[in-house]
mmCIF file of C-alpha atoms in Angstrom:
data_model
loop_
_atom_site.group_PDB
_atom_site.id
_atom_site.type_symbol
_atom_site.label_atom_id
_atom_site.label_comp_id
_atom_site.label_asym_id
_atom_site.label_seq_id
_atom_site.Cartn_x
_atom_site.Cartn_y
_atom_site.Cartn_z
ATOM 1 C CA MET A 109 -0.296 -6.131 3.654
ATOM 2 C CA THR A 110 -0.054 -2.569 4.938
ATOM 3 C CA LEU A 111 0.253 -2.115 8.692
ATOM 4 C CA LEU A 112 -0.631 1.079 10.545
ATOM 5 C CA THR A 113 0.893 1.721 13.974
ATOM 6 C CA PHE A 114 -0.101 4.585 16.265
ATOM 7 C CA ALA A 115 3.247 6.052 17.307
ATOM 8 C CA GLY A 116 1.493 8.857 19.166
ATOM 9 C CA THR A 117 -2.126 9.574 20.079
ATOM 10 C CA GLY A 118 -1.886 12.755 22.159
ATOM 11 C CA ASP A 119 -2.921 16.342 21.587
ATOM 12 C CA SER A 120 -0.543 19.295 21.312
ATOM 13 C CA MET A 121 0.577 19.019 24.958
ATOM 14 C CA GLY A 122 0.766 15.234 25.222
ATOM 15 C CA VAL A 123 -0.151 13.249 28.348
ATOM 16 C CA PRO A 124 0.879 13.692 31.099
ATOM 17 C CA ARG A 125 0.973 17.474 31.016
ATOM 18 C CA VAL A 126 3.993 18.707 32.951
ATOM 19 C CA TYR A 127 1.898 21.087 35.058
ATOM 20 C CA CYS A 128 -1.039 18.777 35.797
ATOM 21 C CA ASP A 129 -1.883 16.484 38.719
ATOM 22 C CA CYS A 130 -5.254 15.248 37.445
ATOM 23 C CA GLU A 131 -6.065 11.527 37.736
ATOM 24 C CA VAL A 132 -5.298 10.847 34.074
ATOM 25 C CA CYS A 133 -1.922 12.601 34.160
ATOM 26 C CA GLN A 134 -0.999 10.889 37.432
ATOM 27 C CA GLU A 135 -1.911 7.474 36.015
ATOM 28 C CA ALA A 136 0.085 8.253 32.881
ATOM 29 C CA ARG A 137 3.142 8.886 35.058
ATOM 30 C CA GLU A 138 2.677 5.800 37.205
ATOM 31 C CA SER A 139 1.471 2.954 34.974
ATOM 32 C CA GLY A 140 1.464 4.566 31.557
ATOM 33 C CA GLU A 141 -1.865 3.405 30.126
ATOM 34 C CA ASN A 142 -2.803 7.020 29.421
ATOM 35 C CA ARG A 143 0.715 8.152 28.466
ATOM 36 C CA ARG A 144 0.422 9.707 25.033
ATOM 37 C CA TYR A 145 3.086 11.137 22.751
ATOM 38 C CA ARG A 146 2.051 13.788 20.230
ATOM 39 C CA SER A 147 -0.024 12.291 17.404
ATOM 40 C CA SER A 148 1.815 10.425 14.662
ATOM 41 C CA LEU A 149 1.117 7.376 12.528
ATOM 42 C CA ARG A 150 3.588 4.870 11.066
ATOM 43 C CA ILE A 151 2.688 3.077 7.813
ATOM 44 C CA GLU A 152 4.644 -0.086 6.982
ATOM 45 C CA ASP A 153 4.584 -2.199 3.846
ATOM 46 C CA LYS A 154 7.269 -4.431 2.324
ATOM 47 C CA ALA A 155 6.573 -2.769 -1.019
ATOM 48 C CA PHE A 156 7.463 0.767 0.088
ATOM 49 C CA GLY A 157 9.101 0.616 3.508
ATOM 50 C CA HIS A 158 8.250 2.979 6.348
ATOM 51 C CA THR A 159 6.127 6.086 5.899
ATOM 52 C CA TRP A 160 5.244 8.383 8.796
ATOM 53 C CA ILE A 161 2.456 10.917 9.117
ATOM 54 C CA ASP A 162 3.727 13.956 11.027
ATOM 55 C CA CYS A 163 6.963 14.533 12.881
ATOM 56 C CA GLY A 164 6.208 16.143 16.235
ATOM 57 C CA PRO A 165 8.530 16.893 19.162
ATOM 58 C CA ASP A 166 8.264 13.288 20.432
ATOM 59 C CA TRP A 167 9.382 11.858 17.090
ATOM 60 C CA GLY A 168 12.824 10.733 18.299
ATOM 61 C CA LYS A 169 11.274 8.686 21.129
ATOM 62 C CA GLN A 170 8.707 7.268 18.715
ATOM 63 C CA VAL A 171 11.376 6.156 16.244
ATOM 64 C CA GLU A 172 13.369 4.551 19.062
ATOM 65 C CA ALA A 173 10.254 2.719 20.267
ATOM 66 C CA ALA A 174 9.739 1.411 16.728
ATOM 67 C CA GLY A 175 13.325 0.149 16.554
ATOM 68 C CA GLN A 176 13.960 2.241 13.446
ATOM 69 C CA ARG A 177 16.732 4.579 12.420
ATOM 70 C CA PHE A 178 15.461 6.396 9.341
ATOM 71 C CA PRO A 179 12.020 6.727 7.686
ATOM 72 C CA ASP A 180 11.629 6.385 3.940
ATOM 73 C CA ARG A 181 9.347 9.412 3.882
ATOM 74 C CA ILE A 182 7.202 11.614 6.132
ATOM 75 C CA LEU A 183 3.847 13.179 5.219
ATOM 76 C CA ILE A 184 3.007 16.399 7.064
ATOM 77 C CA THR A 185 -0.549 17.549 7.788
ATOM 78 C CA HIS A 186 0.197 21.130 8.872
ATOM 79 C CA ALA A 187 2.895 23.320 10.357
ATOM 80 C CA HIS A 188 1.868 23.448 14.019
ATOM 81 C CA PHE A 189 4.715 22.590 16.382
ATOM 82 C CA ASP A 190 3.123 19.379 17.678
ATOM 83 C CA HIS A 191 3.251 18.080 14.093
ATOM 84 C CA ILE A 192 6.633 19.409 12.902
ATOM 85 C CA GLY A 193 8.709 19.821 16.086
ATOM 86 C CA GLY A 194 10.735 16.691 15.299
ATOM 87 C CA LEU A 195 11.899 17.881 11.880
ATOM 88 C CA VAL A 196 14.990 19.416 13.479
ATOM 89 C CA GLU A 197 15.921 16.034 14.975
ATOM 90 C CA TRP A 198 15.264 14.303 11.643
ATOM 91 C CA ALA A 199 17.436 16.849 9.833
ATOM 92 C CA ASP A 200 20.231 16.168 12.312
ATOM 93 C CA ALA A 201 19.916 12.430 11.617
ATOM 94 C CA CYS A 202 20.084 13.184 7.889
ATOM 95 C CA ARG A 203 23.280 15.156 8.411
ATOM 96 C CA TRP A 204 25.056 12.496 10.459
ATOM 97 C CA LEU A 205 23.918 9.594 8.278
ATOM 98 C CA GLY A 206 24.692 11.438 5.053
ATOM 99 C CA ARG A 207 21.174 10.822 3.746
ATOM 100 C CA LYS A 208 18.563 13.179 2.383
ATOM 101 C CA GLY A 209 15.157 13.116 4.077
ATOM 102 C CA GLU A 210 12.024 12.954 1.913
ATOM 103 C CA ALA A 211 9.028 14.956 3.168
ATOM 104 C CA HIS A 212 5.676 15.427 1.433
ATOM 105 C CA ALA A 213 3.219 18.193 2.290
ATOM 106 C CA PRO A 214 0.902 20.680 0.575
ATOM 107 C CA SER A 215 2.772 23.690 -0.831
ATOM 108 C CA GLU A 216 1.486 26.181 1.732
ATOM 109 C CA VAL A 217 2.564 23.875 4.553
ATOM 110 C CA ILE A 218 6.053 23.560 3.047
ATOM 111 C CA GLU A 219 6.270 27.347 2.699
ATOM 112 C CA GLU A 220 5.315 27.832 6.340
ATOM 113 C CA ILE A 221 7.865 25.255 7.525
ATOM 114 C CA LEU A 222 10.729 26.723 5.498
ATOM 115 C CA ASN A 223 9.886 30.287 6.507
ATOM 116 C CA ARG A 224 10.323 29.180 10.104
ATOM 117 C CA PHE A 225 13.249 26.782 9.601
ATOM 118 C CA PRO A 226 14.892 27.763 6.293
ATOM 119 C CA TRP A 227 17.955 25.591 6.917
ATOM 120 C CA LEU A 228 15.895 22.362 6.943
ATOM 121 C CA GLY A 229 15.939 22.377 3.145
ATOM 122 C CA GLY A 230 19.630 21.541 3.237
ATOM 123 C CA GLN A 231 18.927 18.141 4.792
ATOM 124 C CA ILE A 232 15.317 17.371 3.812
ATOM 125 C CA THR A 233 13.754 17.540 0.354
ATOM 126 C CA PHE A 234 10.196 18.867 0.584
ATOM 127 C CA HIS A 235 7.878 17.584 -2.165
ATOM 128 C CA PRO A 236 4.567 19.397 -2.825
ATOM 129 C CA LEU A 237 1.590 17.112 -2.273
ATOM 130 C CA ASP A 238 -0.905 19.300 -4.122
ATOM 131 C CA GLU A 239 -1.379 16.860 -7.007
ATOM 132 C CA GLY A 240 -1.391 13.771 -4.817
ATOM 133 C CA LEU A 241 1.147 11.013 -4.318
ATOM 134 C CA THR A 242 1.497 7.307 -5.056
ATOM 135 C CA ILE A 243 3.112 5.074 -2.428
ATOM 136 C CA GLY A 244 3.204 1.456 -3.537
ATOM 137 C CA ASP A 245 -0.381 0.600 -4.515
ATOM 138 C CA TRP A 246 -1.819 3.452 -2.461
ATOM 139 C CA THR A 247 -2.771 6.792 -3.967
ATOM 140 C CA VAL A 248 -2.734 9.655 -1.466
ATOM 141 C CA HIS A 249 -5.042 12.652 -1.747
ATOM 142 C CA ALA A 250 -4.586 15.657 0.551
ATOM 143 C CA TRP A 251 -7.260 18.271 1.145
ATOM 144 C CA LYS A 252 -7.589 21.328 3.343
ATOM 145 C CA VAL A 253 -9.818 21.102 6.427
ATOM 146 C CA CYS A 254 -11.050 23.566 9.030
ATOM 147 C CA HIS A 255 -8.956 23.520 12.225
ATOM 148 C CA GLY A 256 -11.227 25.981 14.031
ATOM 149 C CA LYS A 257 -9.493 28.707 16.025
ATOM 150 C CA ASN A 258 -6.128 27.217 15.004
ATOM 151 C CA GLY A 259 -6.659 27.919 11.309
ATOM 152 C CA TYR A 260 -6.253 25.041 8.904
ATOM 153 C CA SER A 261 -4.836 21.559 8.585
ATOM 154 C CA TYR A 262 -4.825 18.932 5.852
ATOM 155 C CA ALA A 263 -6.306 15.460 5.913
ATOM 156 C CA PHE A 264 -5.076 12.498 3.855
ATOM 157 C CA ARG A 265 -7.144 9.853 2.069
ATOM 158 C CA PHE A 266 -5.463 6.621 0.924
ATOM 159 C CA ASP A 267 -7.040 4.517 -1.856
ATOM 160 C CA HIS A 268 -5.654 1.106 -2.849
ATOM 161 C CA ARG A 269 -5.668 0.615 -6.606
ATOM 162 C CA VAL A 270 -5.889 -3.202 -6.374
ATOM 163 C CA THR A 271 -8.166 -3.970 -3.425
ATOM 164 C CA GLY A 272 -10.295 -0.831 -3.618
ATOM 165 C CA LYS A 273 -9.909 -0.278 0.120
ATOM 166 C CA ALA A 274 -9.753 3.270 1.438
ATOM 167 C CA TRP A 275 -8.806 4.913 4.709
ATOM 168 C CA ALA A 276 -8.269 8.467 5.907
ATOM 169 C CA TYR A 277 -6.250 10.331 8.527
ATOM 170 C CA CYS A 278 -7.908 13.529 9.766
ATOM 171 C CA SER A 279 -6.206 14.415 13.044
ATOM 172 C CA ASP A 280 -6.965 18.134 13.412
ATOM 173 C CA ALA A 281 -10.413 19.237 12.274
ATOM 174 C CA ILE A 282 -13.740 20.669 13.385
ATOM 175 C CA ALA A 283 -16.882 22.060 11.746
ATOM 176 C CA LEU A 284 -16.075 20.534 8.364
ATOM 177 C CA THR A 285 -18.085 21.805 5.404
ATOM 178 C CA GLU A 286 -19.949 19.448 3.078
ATOM 179 C CA GLU A 287 -17.122 19.786 0.565
ATOM 180 C CA GLN A 288 -14.472 18.995 3.190
ATOM 181 C CA LEU A 289 -16.464 15.950 4.323
ATOM 182 C CA LYS A 290 -16.768 14.371 0.870
ATOM 183 C CA PRO A 291 -13.434 12.446 0.952
ATOM 184 C CA LEU A 292 -14.443 10.924 4.315
ATOM 185 C CA TYR A 293 -17.255 8.855 2.811
ATOM 186 C CA GLY A 294 -16.779 5.264 1.662
ATOM 187 C CA LEU A 295 -13.955 4.447 4.069
ATOM 188 C CA ASP A 296 -12.847 1.129 5.517
ATOM 189 C CA LEU A 297 -11.100 3.073 8.282
ATOM 190 C CA LEU A 298 -11.368 6.638 9.559
ATOM 191 C CA ILE A 299 -8.743 8.010 11.960
ATOM 192 C CA LEU A 300 -10.178 11.177 13.476
ATOM 193 C CA GLY A 301 -8.848 13.595 16.076
ATOM 194 C CA THR A 302 -10.946 14.128 19.238
ATOM 195 C CA SER A 303 -9.281 16.024 22.089
ATOM 196 C CA PHE A 304 -12.117 15.830 24.635
ATOM 197 C CA TYR A 305 -15.078 13.560 25.304
ATOM 198 C CA GLU A 306 -17.363 16.597 25.614
ATOM 199 C CA GLU A 307 -15.419 19.829 25.302
ATOM 200 C CA PRO A 308 -16.763 22.471 27.721
ATOM 201 C CA TYR A 309 -15.255 25.555 26.086
ATOM 202 C CA GLU A 310 -16.848 28.188 23.851
ATOM 203 C CA PHE A 311 -17.081 26.850 20.300
ATOM 204 C CA SER A 312 -15.232 29.857 18.871
ATOM 205 C CA THR A 313 -12.147 28.893 20.923
ATOM 206 C CA ARG A 314 -12.046 25.258 19.809
ATOM 207 C CA SER A 315 -10.000 23.460 17.157
ATOM 208 C CA LEU A 316 -11.057 19.760 17.135
ATOM 209 C CA TYR A 317 -14.222 17.707 17.315
ATOM 210 C CA ASP A 318 -14.998 16.152 20.661
ATOM 211 C CA VAL A 319 -15.973 12.478 20.951
ATOM 212 C CA LYS A 320 -19.710 13.118 21.208
ATOM 213 C CA GLU A 321 -19.641 15.262 18.057
ATOM 214 C CA ALA A 322 -17.496 12.696 16.253
ATOM 215 C CA LEU A 323 -19.936 9.903 17.077
ATOM 216 C CA GLU A 324 -22.724 11.929 15.478
ATOM 217 C CA LEU A 325 -20.519 12.663 12.474
ATOM 218 C CA ILE A 326 -19.712 9.018 11.767
ATOM 219 C CA LYS A 327 -23.404 8.131 11.810
ATOM 220 C CA ASP A 328 -23.513 9.998 8.503
ATOM 221 C CA LEU A 329 -20.045 9.111 7.170
ATOM 222 C CA ARG A 330 -20.502 5.385 7.973
ATOM 223 C CA PRO A 331 -16.868 4.200 7.947
ATOM 224 C CA ILE A 332 -16.495 0.483 8.640
ATOM 225 C CA ARG A 333 -13.998 1.191 11.441
ATOM 226 C CA THR A 334 -13.150 4.370 13.338
ATOM 227 C CA CYS A 335 -10.224 5.234 15.624
ATOM 228 C CA PHE A 336 -10.046 8.415 17.681
ATOM 229 C CA THR A 337 -6.626 10.008 18.174
ATOM 230 C CA HIS A 338 -5.125 13.404 19.205
ATOM 231 C CA MET A 339 -6.536 12.973 22.727
ATOM 232 C CA SER A 340 -5.972 15.286 25.687
ATOM 233 C CA HIS A 341 -5.877 14.362 29.369
ATOM 234 C CA ASP A 342 -9.683 14.575 29.359
ATOM 235 C CA ILE A 343 -9.819 11.060 27.851
ATOM 236 C CA ASP A 344 -9.207 8.246 30.352
ATOM 237 C CA LEU A 345 -8.512 4.922 28.634
ATOM 238 C CA ARG A 346 -9.377 3.054 31.838
ATOM 239 C CA ARG A 347 -12.970 4.227 31.559
ATOM 240 C CA ASN A 348 -15.740 2.530 29.565
ATOM 241 C CA TYR A 349 -17.329 5.222 27.400
ATOM 242 C CA GLY A 350 -19.753 2.810 25.741
ATOM 243 C CA LEU A 351 -18.398 3.403 22.240
ATOM 244 C CA PRO A 352 -20.254 1.646 19.405
ATOM 245 C CA GLU A 353 -18.867 -1.508 17.824
ATOM 246 C CA GLN A 354 -15.965 -0.882 15.441
ATOM 247 C CA VAL A 355 -15.143 2.430 17.160
ATOM 248 C CA TRP A 356 -12.050 2.662 19.383
ATOM 249 C CA PHE A 357 -9.725 5.049 21.117
ATOM 250 C CA ALA A 358 -6.262 4.636 19.622
ATOM 251 C CA ARG A 359 -3.528 3.534 22.014
ATOM 252 C CA THR A 360 0.216 3.961 21.706
ATOM 253 C CA GLY A 361 1.559 1.025 19.700
ATOM 254 C CA MET A 362 -1.897 -0.082 18.530
ATOM 255 C CA GLN A 363 -1.756 -1.687 15.072
ATOM 256 C CA ILE A 364 -4.346 -2.002 12.294
ATOM 257 C CA GLU A 365 -4.072 -3.803 8.956
ATOM 258 C CA VAL A 366 -5.524 -2.044 5.923
#
């Protein structure tokens, strides 16, 4: 059995935002239902240990919450700070524990990370993910997706060689082309980033699907289950949005078997 745990479900700023007194941010401070660390996913399986997707600036808190000390590997979607800001903390853990970290990312993502933090290579080994990866019985395929005004990201598709099950993690994407959409068909589970319910800003300034657009998208993709992540303070988990069956907003600590 492979278990997925949402270690973080927030957008680049997290929730609450330090500057904001909106109802969602206030609730996040007081009772915590809407409190969201930057988006990250933990993958656990007895066969291959603990794999994380992304290592943002909240990573240390997320690892503590999981009761862990050291991941077996981390997959990285892209080099924006909300997805790599915790690499410095991981490298420090590597140094003090005398262990080498194992990170996997597409070559251009690795190049961008090491251009910014060249010393990380002394503590973390970065493996190119261009030709895919096998973790236990899962094969991992990475492909480039449109991230709107913010450039590009990568999405990951996981296929199980024994059960035939498939799931994908696509946290930062918008306006995907037909070619970019192809790996998102035939999924048992789709994890998709949606920062707003209905984003009010000019399309040219945007970087992620909103919930209403995502709901239209999955009508065509037809995954068996869908979870929305990478949510801003526009999404209020106390509210009933009338989502279809088998479609959910991810919550911190939420777990799914695949």
